[in-house]
XYZ file of C-alpha atoms in Angstrom:
748
model
C 43.103 -7.230 21.525
C 45.045 -4.085 22.312
C 48.293 -5.868 21.642
C 47.033 -6.956 18.228
C 46.101 -3.419 17.287
C 49.434 -2.053 18.381
C 51.308 -4.674 16.466
C 49.335 -3.940 13.274
C 49.583 -0.225 13.785
C 53.306 -0.276 13.341
C 52.719 -0.876 9.619
C 55.405 -1.628 7.074
C 56.951 -4.959 6.223
C 58.290 -6.686 9.314
C 61.885 -7.873 9.387
C 62.774 -11.535 9.594
C 63.434 -11.065 13.264
C 60.068 -9.625 13.891
C 58.494 -12.471 11.989
C 60.176 -14.943 14.242
C 58.980 -13.030 17.262
C 55.500 -13.072 15.964
C 55.720 -16.735 15.253
C 57.489 -17.990 18.434
C 57.312 -15.121 20.883
C 54.255 -14.279 22.916
C 52.971 -12.710 26.078
C 53.809 -13.841 29.515
C 50.789 -16.145 29.630
C 52.031 -17.867 26.451
C 49.173 -16.847 24.097
C 49.894 -15.586 20.568
C 49.430 -11.858 20.061
C 49.737 -11.792 16.204
C 47.122 -12.730 13.549
C 48.048 -15.291 10.928
C 47.327 -14.676 7.195
C 44.618 -17.315 7.049
C 42.849 -15.878 10.099
C 42.890 -12.396 8.582
C 41.282 -13.673 5.365
C 38.644 -15.527 7.361
C 37.651 -12.399 9.279
C 37.588 -10.392 6.032
C 35.169 -12.850 4.402
C 32.931 -12.879 7.458
C 32.692 -9.084 7.444
C 32.065 -9.033 3.661
C 29.300 -11.612 3.909
C 27.677 -9.693 6.735
C 27.679 -6.606 4.520
C 26.121 -8.448 1.621
C 23.389 -10.008 3.731
C 22.707 -6.672 5.362
C 22.204 -5.121 1.904
C 19.902 -7.955 0.904
C 17.904 -7.524 4.080
C 17.557 -3.788 3.456
C 16.189 -4.386 -0.016
C 14.073 -7.438 0.868
C 12.389 -5.936 3.903
C 12.205 -2.429 2.325
C 14.045 -0.904 5.275
C 14.987 2.129 3.139
C 12.464 4.347 1.352
C 14.231 4.895 -1.990
C 11.575 7.318 -3.156
C 12.413 9.487 -0.154
C 16.102 9.159 -0.960
C 15.503 10.247 -4.539
C 13.406 13.113 -3.283
C 16.290 14.280 -1.143
C 18.646 13.961 -4.071
C 16.303 16.302 -5.916
C 17.682 19.240 -3.939
C 20.892 18.767 -5.930
C 18.993 19.216 -9.205
C 21.266 21.616 -11.056
C 19.754 21.690 -14.543
C 16.137 22.290 -13.512
C 14.648 19.126 -15.007
C 13.133 17.977 -11.708
C 15.486 15.164 -10.709
C 19.084 14.312 -9.873
C 20.887 12.653 -12.743
C 24.231 12.408 -14.545
C 23.971 15.952 -15.903
C 23.363 17.324 -12.370
C 26.393 15.434 -11.066
C 28.535 16.950 -13.826
C 27.486 20.410 -12.723
C 28.198 19.696 -9.028
C 31.646 18.296 -9.871
C 32.479 21.353 -11.947
C 32.576 19.493 -15.251
C 29.693 21.454 -16.698
C 28.350 24.959 -16.245
C 25.021 25.380 -14.495
C 22.285 25.995 -17.068
C 19.006 27.846 -16.707
C 15.939 25.578 -16.865
C 14.453 25.242 -20.348
C 11.159 26.749 -19.242
C 12.720 30.028 -18.272
C 14.432 31.028 -21.481
C 13.873 30.035 -25.106
C 17.615 29.805 -25.649
C 17.828 26.713 -23.474
C 15.655 24.903 -25.945
C 18.204 25.246 -28.709
C 20.055 21.990 -29.403
C 23.827 21.899 -29.177
C 25.405 22.460 -32.553
C 27.209 19.443 -34.029
C 30.614 21.133 -33.895
C 30.105 22.280 -30.308
C 28.757 18.900 -29.287
C 31.755 17.029 -30.630
C 34.099 19.445 -28.888
C 32.408 19.030 -25.519
C 32.287 15.289 -25.883
C 35.997 15.031 -26.673
C 36.997 17.422 -23.868
C 35.039 15.632 -21.148
C 35.108 12.076 -22.373
C 37.398 10.817 -19.613
C 35.624 12.807 -16.944
C 32.247 11.474 -18.046
C 33.437 7.897 -17.771
C 34.880 8.421 -14.315
C 31.769 10.252 -13.170
C 29.404 7.600 -14.440
C 31.466 4.918 -12.684
C 31.112 6.818 -9.422
C 27.340 7.251 -9.479
C 26.184 4.528 -11.840
C 25.321 1.987 -9.151
C 23.249 4.439 -7.100
C 21.355 5.918 -10.039
C 20.838 2.540 -11.691
C 19.201 1.043 -8.614
C 17.128 4.109 -7.821
C 15.962 4.816 -11.343
C 15.090 1.239 -12.117
C 13.127 0.981 -8.927
C 10.997 3.949 -10.104
C 11.063 4.059 -13.922
C 8.377 6.674 -14.011
C 10.764 9.216 -12.511
C 13.584 8.769 -14.955
C 14.673 11.997 -16.614
C 18.134 11.217 -17.837
C 18.979 13.348 -20.851
C 19.521 11.362 -24.006
C 20.466 12.392 -27.502
C 17.903 10.138 -29.104
C 14.347 11.433 -28.699
C 11.423 9.108 -28.218
C 9.949 10.787 -31.211
C 12.630 9.326 -33.474
C 11.094 6.519 -35.479
C 12.017 3.593 -37.582
C 11.846 4.548 -41.226
C 10.815 2.198 -43.974
C 10.513 3.183 -47.614
C 9.178 1.115 -50.439
C 9.190 2.053 -54.067
C 5.577 2.214 -55.173
C 3.155 3.732 -57.635
C 5.136 6.753 -58.562
C 5.673 7.741 -54.977
C 6.899 6.227 -51.774
C 4.669 5.026 -49.015
C 6.531 5.656 -45.822
C 5.883 3.691 -42.764
C 5.400 6.769 -40.604
C 9.007 7.496 -39.948
C 9.371 10.156 -37.306
C 12.918 10.893 -38.346
C 11.506 12.007 -41.669
C 8.497 13.649 -40.106
C 10.546 15.726 -37.743
C 12.969 16.636 -40.475
C 10.072 17.705 -42.662
C 8.608 19.631 -39.762
C 11.888 21.411 -39.183
C 12.020 22.455 -42.815
C 8.498 23.813 -42.542
C 6.937 20.962 -44.462
C 5.773 18.909 -41.458
C 5.168 15.249 -41.929
C 2.130 14.499 -39.860
C -0.252 16.133 -37.439
C -3.672 15.979 -35.723
C -6.671 17.754 -34.294
C -6.415 19.677 -31.013
C -9.097 19.540 -28.389
C -9.779 23.182 -28.906
C -11.130 22.396 -32.342
C -14.515 20.701 -32.498
C -14.926 18.147 -35.248
C -18.515 18.999 -35.911
C -17.804 22.693 -36.116
C -16.258 22.398 -39.541
C -18.578 23.174 -42.411
C -16.865 20.896 -44.912
C -18.173 17.329 -45.040
C -15.561 14.604 -45.332
C -15.496 12.592 -48.506
C -15.876 8.907 -47.837
C -15.157 7.858 -51.339
C -12.442 8.404 -53.812
C -12.208 11.659 -55.680
C -12.798 10.818 -59.275
C -10.312 12.223 -61.695
C -11.194 14.129 -64.794
C -9.363 13.061 -67.911
C -7.910 16.396 -68.902
C -6.419 17.713 -65.714
C -2.993 18.278 -64.343
C -1.694 15.621 -62.032
C -2.131 16.279 -58.369
C 1.007 17.548 -56.726
C 1.559 14.352 -54.801
C 4.988 15.405 -53.672
C 3.581 18.325 -51.793
C 1.680 16.406 -49.221
C 4.795 16.368 -47.004
C 6.762 13.304 -47.846
C 3.611 12.125 -49.573
C 2.479 8.577 -49.181
C 4.156 5.838 -51.140
C 1.422 3.639 -52.432
C 1.759 -0.057 -51.798
C 2.034 -1.998 -54.998
C 3.407 -5.002 -56.763
C 7.148 -4.337 -56.597
C 7.856 -6.159 -59.807
C 5.669 -4.244 -62.159
C 5.446 -0.606 -63.164
C 2.333 1.145 -62.106
C 0.786 4.212 -60.637
C -2.144 4.678 -58.357
C -3.212 7.986 -59.744
C -5.324 8.962 -62.684
C -3.178 11.386 -64.582
C -4.112 14.146 -66.977
C -4.572 13.715 -70.654
C -2.082 15.439 -72.956
C -2.046 18.780 -71.253
C -1.569 19.641 -67.602
C -3.472 22.844 -67.266
C -5.803 22.219 -64.385
C -4.940 21.129 -60.874
C -8.272 19.545 -60.121
C -9.618 16.363 -58.594
C -7.315 13.898 -60.248
C -6.347 11.897 -57.197
C -8.079 8.555 -57.078
C -8.872 6.324 -54.130
C -5.289 5.562 -53.129
C -5.696 2.775 -50.635
C -4.237 -0.573 -49.769
C -6.929 -2.478 -51.648
C -5.362 -1.777 -55.028
C -2.618 -4.144 -56.042
C -0.983 -2.172 -58.785
C 2.452 -1.962 -60.268
C 5.081 0.628 -59.611
C 5.296 3.657 -61.787
C 6.948 6.872 -60.831
C 7.189 10.374 -62.041
C 10.386 10.922 -63.926
C 13.380 10.758 -61.599
C 17.072 10.412 -62.187
C 16.692 6.649 -61.940
C 13.750 6.659 -64.324
C 15.399 8.346 -67.292
C 14.304 6.503 -70.369
C 16.652 5.208 -73.045
C 18.263 8.108 -74.807
C 16.608 9.079 -78.081
C 18.183 7.822 -81.238
C 19.762 9.985 -83.908
C 16.376 10.806 -85.402
C 15.889 13.036 -82.420
C 18.343 15.896 -82.378
C 18.191 17.310 -78.873
C 19.214 20.836 -78.121
C 22.743 21.374 -76.918
C 23.027 20.250 -73.365
C 24.085 23.577 -72.003
C 24.268 23.752 -68.234
C 21.848 26.435 -67.132
C 21.894 25.436 -63.498
C 24.362 28.184 -62.559
C 21.901 30.824 -63.743
C 19.327 29.620 -61.286
C 21.794 29.175 -58.447
C 22.850 32.824 -58.614
C 19.519 34.059 -57.366
C 19.471 31.380 -54.738
C 22.932 32.170 -53.380
C 22.062 35.835 -52.987
C 18.961 34.898 -51.093
C 20.801 32.541 -48.762
C 22.488 35.461 -47.050
C 19.197 36.496 -45.471
C 16.271 34.128 -45.668
C 18.253 30.895 -45.494
C 19.807 31.993 -42.215
C 16.320 32.285 -40.796
C 15.373 28.879 -42.212
C 18.482 27.260 -40.747
C 17.698 28.760 -37.375
C 14.263 27.187 -37.540
C 15.761 23.827 -38.411
C 17.874 23.847 -35.260
C 14.855 23.626 -33.005
C 13.860 20.080 -32.282
C 10.124 19.603 -31.801
C 9.049 19.019 -28.203
C 6.691 16.086 -27.989
C 6.587 15.425 -24.234
C 4.548 17.297 -21.679
C 5.456 17.255 -17.972
C 3.626 14.035 -17.301
C 5.076 12.246 -20.308
C 8.546 13.112 -19.068
C 7.858 11.031 -15.978
C 7.152 7.960 -18.113
C 9.813 8.662 -20.696
C 11.598 5.370 -20.039
C 8.442 3.416 -20.834
C 7.775 5.501 -23.924
C 11.347 4.944 -25.083
C 10.999 1.197 -24.650
C 7.832 1.086 -26.762
C 9.351 3.357 -29.370
C 12.412 1.148 -29.696
C 10.128 -1.711 -30.684
C 8.787 0.441 -33.522
C 12.295 1.325 -34.610
C 13.209 -2.330 -34.789
C 10.179 -3.042 -36.968
C 8.344 -5.017 -34.303
C 5.101 -3.280 -35.172
C 2.690 -5.619 -33.410
C 4.734 -5.580 -30.193
C 5.047 -1.806 -30.371
C 1.292 -1.453 -30.788
C 0.650 -3.684 -27.782
C 3.163 -1.708 -25.744
C 1.599 1.649 -26.640
C -1.905 0.304 -26.065
C -0.826 -0.778 -22.576
C 0.582 2.688 -21.961
C -2.638 4.316 -23.162
C -4.671 2.084 -20.862
C -2.362 2.824 -17.953
C -1.966 6.537 -18.714
C -5.066 7.587 -20.707
C -4.099 11.279 -20.481
C -0.677 10.770 -22.103
C -0.565 12.487 -25.524
C 2.760 10.907 -26.487
C 1.575 7.389 -25.678
C -1.525 7.876 -27.818
C 0.530 9.370 -30.619
C 2.803 6.314 -30.481
C -0.278 4.113 -30.693
C -1.431 6.016 -33.786
C 1.975 5.643 -35.414
C 2.059 1.930 -34.649
C -1.393 1.516 -36.197
C -0.158 3.515 -39.175
C 2.830 1.183 -39.538
C 0.668 -1.889 -39.144
C -1.774 -0.604 -41.765
C 1.045 -0.501 -44.271
C 2.287 -3.930 -43.274
C -1.198 -5.447 -43.490
C -2.260 -3.307 -46.466
C -5.386 -2.596 -44.471
C -7.631 0.408 -45.049
C -9.513 -0.369 -41.845
C -6.345 -0.247 -39.769
C -5.321 2.977 -41.485
C -8.689 4.517 -40.627
C -8.133 3.438 -37.038
C -4.780 5.225 -37.093
C -6.461 8.357 -38.442
C -8.973 8.226 -35.596
C -6.212 7.810 -33.037
C -4.255 10.732 -34.476
C -7.436 12.726 -34.028
C -7.705 11.632 -30.393
C -4.212 12.876 -29.549
C -5.063 16.547 -29.641
C -8.268 16.121 -27.653
C -6.179 15.332 -24.582
C -5.161 17.975 -22.037
C -1.759 19.655 -22.085
C -0.742 18.478 -25.551
C 2.546 20.097 -26.696
C 1.991 22.328 -29.696
C 4.575 20.454 -31.748
C 2.725 17.207 -31.145
C -0.539 18.833 -32.221
C 1.111 19.912 -35.451
C 2.547 16.486 -36.148
C -0.722 14.727 -35.387
C -2.913 17.010 -37.486
C -0.540 16.964 -40.419
C -0.246 13.200 -40.395
C -4.011 12.864 -40.146
C -4.443 15.050 -43.220
C -1.756 13.094 -45.028
C -3.407 9.736 -44.348
C -6.815 11.074 -45.322
C -5.402 12.142 -48.660
C -3.898 8.687 -49.077
C -7.380 7.204 -48.762
C -8.684 9.699 -51.322
C -10.673 11.665 -48.743
C -9.632 15.065 -49.984
C -12.403 17.031 -48.344
C -11.812 15.342 -45.009
C -8.151 16.213 -45.344
C -9.109 19.786 -46.161
C -11.078 19.986 -42.895
C -8.014 18.834 -40.956
C -5.759 21.331 -42.722
C -8.225 24.123 -41.974
C -8.061 23.233 -38.285
C -4.301 23.285 -38.442
C -4.288 26.774 -39.929
C -6.849 27.999 -37.389
C -4.698 26.792 -34.508
C -1.414 28.092 -35.912
C -2.284 31.117 -38.072
C 1.297 32.336 -38.101
C 2.666 29.179 -39.748
C 2.855 29.915 -43.473
C 3.832 26.316 -44.239
C 0.427 25.156 -43.000
C -1.282 27.745 -45.193
C 0.741 26.399 -48.120
C -0.526 22.896 -47.384
C -4.065 24.223 -47.170
C -3.652 25.783 -50.609
C -2.632 22.401 -52.005
C -5.676 20.899 -50.309
C -7.938 23.309 -52.186
C -6.163 22.576 -55.465
C -6.667 18.858 -54.970
C -10.444 19.310 -54.946
C -10.332 21.710 -57.898
C -11.041 24.842 -55.857
C -8.536 27.153 -57.513
C -10.246 30.300 -56.262
C -9.787 29.508 -52.578
C -6.293 28.192 -53.254
C -5.454 31.479 -54.926
C -6.692 33.438 -51.892
C -4.568 31.319 -49.583
C -1.386 31.894 -51.590
C -2.085 35.594 -51.890
C -2.304 35.709 -48.102
C 0.943 33.768 -47.739
C 2.767 36.073 -50.154
C 1.482 39.116 -48.283
C 3.043 37.693 -45.107
C 6.136 36.146 -46.696
C 6.852 37.754 -50.104
C 9.812 35.448 -50.740
C 8.036 32.163 -50.054
C 9.042 30.046 -53.050
C 6.431 27.347 -52.431
C 3.624 29.900 -52.507
C 5.111 31.536 -55.608
C 5.219 28.409 -57.774
C 1.683 27.481 -56.817
C 0.370 30.981 -57.325
C 2.082 31.081 -60.724
C 0.546 27.721 -61.540
C -2.935 29.044 -60.758
C -2.387 32.155 -62.869
C -1.312 30.000 -65.800
C -4.412 27.823 -65.385
C -6.404 31.064 -65.681
C -4.568 31.650 -68.967
C -2.729 34.635 -67.477
C 0.442 33.436 -69.138
C 2.622 36.524 -68.847
C 1.649 37.104 -65.208
C 2.437 33.529 -64.237
C 6.030 33.544 -65.497
C 7.740 35.655 -62.772
C 6.050 33.707 -59.972
C 7.001 30.332 -61.444
C 10.541 31.461 -62.207
C 11.238 33.134 -58.850
C 9.687 30.201 -57.024
C 11.957 27.716 -58.784
C 14.985 29.928 -58.273
C 14.280 30.082 -54.542
C 15.131 26.433 -54.122
C 12.598 26.256 -51.279
C 11.310 22.813 -50.273
C 8.515 21.636 -52.537
C 9.501 23.807 -55.503
C 11.852 21.442 -57.321
C 9.073 19.572 -59.083
C 8.748 18.671 -62.743
C 5.314 20.253 -63.028
C 6.680 23.710 -62.388
C 9.532 23.329 -64.870
C 6.923 22.041 -67.309
C 4.560 24.977 -66.841
C 7.252 27.653 -66.758
C 8.736 26.337 -69.993
C 5.286 26.091 -71.563
C 4.430 29.661 -70.543
C 7.706 30.956 -71.976
C 7.111 29.046 -75.212
C 3.688 30.609 -75.588
C 5.264 34.019 -75.139
C 7.814 33.183 -77.845
C 10.706 33.193 -75.368
C 13.545 30.786 -76.167
C 14.423 30.726 -72.460
C 11.846 27.935 -72.278
C 14.455 25.371 -73.280
C 16.778 26.580 -70.557
C 14.188 25.470 -68.021
C 13.437 22.248 -69.858
C 17.157 21.510 -69.868
C 17.398 22.262 -66.157
C 14.387 20.042 -65.474
C 16.096 17.276 -67.419
C 19.366 17.743 -65.514
C 17.497 17.475 -62.235
C 15.857 14.234 -63.252
C 12.306 15.461 -63.856
C 12.272 14.796 -67.616
C 13.606 11.887 -69.654
C 15.128 14.409 -72.054
C 14.706 18.007 -73.130
C 12.105 16.871 -75.665
C 10.468 14.010 -73.792
C 8.818 15.745 -70.835
C 6.072 13.366 -69.708
C 5.888 13.105 -65.932
C 4.347 9.660 -65.413
C 6.704 7.116 -66.844
C 7.776 3.505 -66.677
C 11.546 3.474 -66.771
C 13.525 1.623 -69.393
C 11.045 1.865 -72.257
C 12.439 2.583 -75.682
C 12.209 6.300 -76.371
C 12.155 7.847 -79.843
C 9.801 10.426 -81.363
C 8.822 8.573 -84.544
C 8.098 4.845 -84.967
C 7.441 2.414 -87.828
C 4.755 -0.265 -87.754
C 7.425 -2.956 -87.674
C 9.103 -1.358 -84.636
C 5.853 -1.348 -82.714
C 4.993 -4.945 -83.496
C 1.402 -3.863 -84.201
C 1.595 -4.510 -87.929
C -1.805 -6.254 -88.068
C -3.525 -3.253 -86.514
C -1.801 -0.863 -88.910
C -2.683 -3.012 -91.914
C -6.309 -3.210 -90.804
C -6.568 0.557 -90.356
C -5.012 1.300 -93.720
C -7.083 -1.352 -95.478
C -10.364 -0.067 -94.032
C -9.576 3.638 -93.997
C -12.452 4.557 -96.317
C -14.960 2.742 -94.134
C -13.648 4.583 -91.082
C -13.718 7.864 -93.004
C -17.268 7.451 -94.294
C -18.699 6.662 -90.879
C -16.927 9.684 -89.453
C -18.215 11.986 -92.193
C -21.751 10.705 -91.611
C -21.509 11.726 -87.972
C -20.199 15.146 -89.032
C -23.208 15.612 -91.330
C -25.991 14.295 -89.090
C -24.724 14.477 -85.513
C -22.192 17.245 -85.507
C -22.823 17.793 -81.790
C -20.947 14.540 -81.080
C -17.719 16.353 -82.035
C -16.709 18.268 -78.911
C -14.293 21.218 -78.942
C -10.830 20.593 -77.554
C -10.928 21.986 -74.035
C -7.365 21.503 -72.812
C -6.188 25.014 -73.657
C -3.790 23.617 -76.238
C -4.807 25.903 -79.087
C -3.278 29.264 -79.767
C -6.106 29.860 -82.280
C -8.534 28.044 -84.562
C -11.197 25.328 -84.372
C -10.390 21.799 -83.265
C -12.980 19.161 -82.240
C -12.947 15.460 -81.389
C -15.375 12.533 -81.364
C -14.279 9.888 -78.845
C -15.056 6.139 -79.089
C -12.809 4.755 -76.314
C -11.472 6.656 -73.315
C -9.104 5.144 -70.718
C -9.862 1.661 -71.992
C -13.630 2.143 -71.681
C -15.893 1.927 -74.687
C -18.413 4.700 -75.317
C -21.386 2.582 -76.280
C -23.532 5.496 -77.458
C -20.764 6.850 -79.673
C -20.115 3.441 -81.194
C -23.786 3.185 -82.242
C -23.043 5.981 -84.717
C -19.968 4.233 -86.158
C -20.689 0.500 -85.587
C -18.408 -0.906 -88.276
C -15.422 1.105 -87.115
C -15.919 -0.036 -83.509
C -16.378 -3.658 -84.585
C -13.125 -3.442 -86.515
C -11.227 -2.166 -83.480
C -12.610 -4.774 -81.056
C -10.067 -7.235 -82.457
C -7.126 -5.216 -81.155
C -6.869 -5.101 -77.330
C -3.573 -3.218 -77.525
C -5.762 -0.277 -78.577
C -9.174 -0.822 -76.964
C -7.537 -1.954 -73.719
C -5.080 0.932 -73.542
C -6.217 2.643 -70.344
C -3.745 5.418 -70.911
C -5.120 6.546 -74.213
C -8.109 7.173 -76.477
C -9.540 6.190 -79.822
C -11.208 9.139 -81.550
C -11.870 11.155 -84.676
C -10.180 14.547 -84.816
C -11.229 17.396 -87.096
C -9.198 20.582 -87.401
C -10.298 23.591 -89.409
C -8.127 26.102 -91.292
C -6.270 28.716 -89.275
C -5.636 26.448 -86.290
C -2.344 26.255 -84.423
C -1.779 23.830 -81.549
C 0.859 24.924 -79.040
C 3.906 22.722 -78.496
C 2.929 20.229 -75.797
C 3.649 16.753 -74.487
C 1.471 13.890 -73.342
C 1.489 12.795 -69.698
C 3.099 9.346 -70.009
C 5.624 7.320 -71.976
C 3.442 4.207 -71.725
C 1.642 4.693 -75.031
C 2.253 5.386 -78.708
C -0.139 7.364 -80.894
C -1.293 6.418 -84.402
C -2.762 8.977 -86.815
C -4.715 7.585 -89.783
C -5.261 10.186 -92.500
C -8.925 10.377 -93.612
C -9.441 13.788 -95.225
C -6.145 15.584 -95.810
C -5.754 18.840 -97.779
C -2.980 18.762 -100.356
C -0.858 21.272 -98.477
C -0.843 23.444 -95.364
C -1.173 20.689 -92.712
C 1.800 19.358 -90.804
C 2.853 17.957 -87.463
C 6.189 18.277 -85.677
C 7.408 15.756 -83.117
C 10.692 16.714 -81.446
C 12.644 18.309 -84.304
C 11.157 16.497 -87.291
C 8.107 17.625 -89.297
C 5.852 15.200 -91.167
C 2.695 15.403 -93.285
C -0.403 13.202 -93.189
C -1.511 11.111 -96.144
C -4.978 9.737 -96.732
C -5.114 6.041 -95.955
C -1.685 6.018 -94.282
C -0.746 5.710 -90.603
C 1.791 7.927 -88.833
C 3.091 6.630 -85.488
C 4.791 8.811 -82.894
C 5.445 8.942 -79.167
C 3.387 11.851 -77.861
C 5.420 12.039 -74.640
C 7.826 13.981 -76.874
C 7.056 17.613 -77.630
C 4.785 17.944 -80.667
C 3.037 20.805 -82.437
C 0.400 21.069 -85.204
C -0.350 23.658 -87.910
C -3.478 23.716 -90.071
C -3.019 26.442 -92.689
C -4.899 24.708 -95.526
C -8.021 25.889 -97.329
C -10.292 23.146 -95.944
C -10.690 20.954 -92.879
C -8.419 18.067 -91.920
C -9.922 14.817 -90.543
C -7.826 12.068 -88.989
C -8.487 8.969 -86.862
C -6.405 8.692 -83.662
C -5.640 5.310 -82.070
C -3.520 5.084 -78.919
C -1.773 1.780 -78.152
C 0.282 0.462 -75.260
C 4.023 0.906 -75.586
C 5.153 -2.422 -77.067
C 7.743 -3.048 -74.339
C 5.198 -3.049 -71.511
C 4.528 -6.502 -70.088
C 1.061 -8.051 -69.891
C 0.984 -7.518 -66.153
C 1.983 -3.886 -66.507
C -0.838 -3.339 -68.970
C -3.268 -4.875 -66.475
C -2.068 -2.950 -63.454
C -1.147 0.510 -64.734
C -3.914 2.925 -63.726
C -5.841 4.889 -66.272
C -4.924 8.247 -67.730
C-alpha cells in the first residue's frame, strides 16, 4: 500500500516509459504496485455509495438532532430576527452591513427605497447567487424539516392579497384585496379593520342596525367613495343599475340614503359619473361654456402645499404595516402558503387552509385575519349575506386575541366597519368606527371615517363636532375641510361653506376629488352670484365627475342620449303626450278642486331650492309607488295615467302637481340622474312673468301644452307674474333604457 501511495504522490502525467514500468514492471515478488483506471473508478463508486447510504441512515434513524443544529446556528444570527438565514450569511461574508434589530430602533422598520433597492440588488446580484448556492442545501433541509421556524426575509408580505374588481352598481365591490387595503392604509384611508380585545362589544351605547337604512327621497347621496375603497355591489354585469337610493333633485342633506346593499339584490350596474361614463355630448341646442382649463389654478395651491405636508404624507406611506406578531413569524411559511391560495383565487382552499391554521394555532391573529378575508372573498363569490356576516364576526374575533399588532387591529376594525356598511348596518358600523377612534385617538383618518359614519345616519351635529376636532388637530386636512364645508352648506351657511369646500378640493387629499364637492362648491358660488362657479363645474367635468358643464347629475347610465330639451317624437312617448294634452282640463280641474278643499295636500318644497317665494307640490306617484290616498282626491287623473307604465313605473321620478306663487325664484340646480326625462303640462299659466331655463335656453309654459326637458341639466325657474302658476309634472324613463334596466335600476 505504501508503494501505491508513493507512486500516486509523484503527481503529474507519467511518461511513456513510466507507463510501461507501471504496466510490466513490479516488485521483487512479482505483484503489481500501480492501480489501473478501472480499479480507481470502482473504489471511487464504493466510497460514494457508502457516503450516500451513511447520509440516508443519518436521516432515517434520526442520528442528528437538526433542531439542535439550527439552535447552534442561531448564534450566528446577525440581523436580530431570531434565526440563521440568507441575510445572516450575507453579513458574515461581508456582503452586507450588520443591521440593528427592528425592535430596537424605529428606523429599521423603514422599507428600502425603490432606487436604493435596485442599486443593492444590481451590486450584489452575483454574490447573492454564489452565496445561496453555498448554503442552499443546508438551509433547505433544515428549514423544511421545521417550517415553523422559518424566518427568511421576503419582499412579498403575507398580507399581500389577490385583488379582484368587478364593475357594479355605481361602485366596485372588491374581493378584499390586501394590496389595496394596505395601500389605502398607507395613505391614511385604511381599507379594513376590526375590534381589539381591549374594547368590549357590549360597552358601546349604540345599538347595531339589523336592517337596511331607509333612504329619504330628498337627500344627498351617501358618500360611498369615502368608505375606504368602498364596496362594489354585486350586480348583473350587463345592465345599468345602482344599489343606492339617491336624492331627489337637490343634494342638500347627507342623511340616511344608503339602502340595504347586500348580495340578495340582483341589480344592474350604474355608476356615478366617471370618465368612462360621460354621456353623449349635447347637441347644438346646448351651448356649453368655453372649455377653459382651470385645473392649473387648483394645482397651484396644491404644489405649494406639497413642499411641507406632502413630505410628511410620503413618509407615512413608506411604512409597511406590520401584521405578524412574534408567534406568527414562526409560522410564516404556513401563513404564506395559505395566502398564496387566496392570491390565486382558490378561495375555498384558502379558507380550509386558514381554518386549519386557526384550529392548530387558535392564538394566531394573522391566521384568523386570513380566515376572515377568505370568508369575505367567498361571500362575494357566493353572493351570500350569511357568509359575509360570518366574515364580519371573524374580523371581530381577530382583535380579541392576545398580542395583536396594532396595524392588524386597524385593518380588521376598518374592514369590519366597511362590510357592515355594505350590509346597510350603518349604526353597527358606527359602533366599530367609534372603537377604532377610541383605540387610536391620534389617527385623524379614523376620525374622518367616523364623521362619515355620522353623516350616513343623518347625524350632522356629531359629524360636525368630529370634523371640528380634526381641523383643530390638523388644520390642513383636506378631507375634513370638504366635509365640514358640506355640513355648513347643508345648514344654509353658504358663504361660510365656500372656503372649506374650495381649500379641501385644492388640497388634493385622498377622498376629496369627488363630484359631490364640486357640485356643492359650484352651487354655493352660484348662490353668492360668483361666476367662479363654472370654473369648478368645468374642472369637475374635466376630472370625469360630470357628463358636461351643464349636465351635472351624479348617478348616470352611460351612453344615453343627452340634450336639454326634447320633443315628443324624440322621446317616443307620443301617446302619453297626446293623452295629457287632450285631457289637460280634466287634470287641471281635479287639481284646482284639491287646492280649494284640501289645500293641506300641497306640501311646501323642502329641498332648499328656493331663493325666495312660495312653491308647493301635491304628489301622486313617488319612486314608482302610487299614493293611494292622494289619488282618491284626483281619481280621473290617476286612472288616466295608469295606462302609461313609462311614467307610473318610473322609480326614479314623480308624478305631481306643482303650484308656484308670484315672487318665487328657484336656484339653478340639477336632478340626480340622467335616467329620466321630465314633462311639464301647463294648467294655469299667467300671460307673462313665468319662465324656465334649461342649460342656456329659456322657454315659457302654455296651457294645455307639454314641455319636455332633461332635468339632469342645470335648470332655473322664475315666477314674476301677478298670479299663481299651476303645472302637472310627469317623469318618464329615458327612452334609451332597456326593459331590464327599468326593472333593475333602484329608486330615486
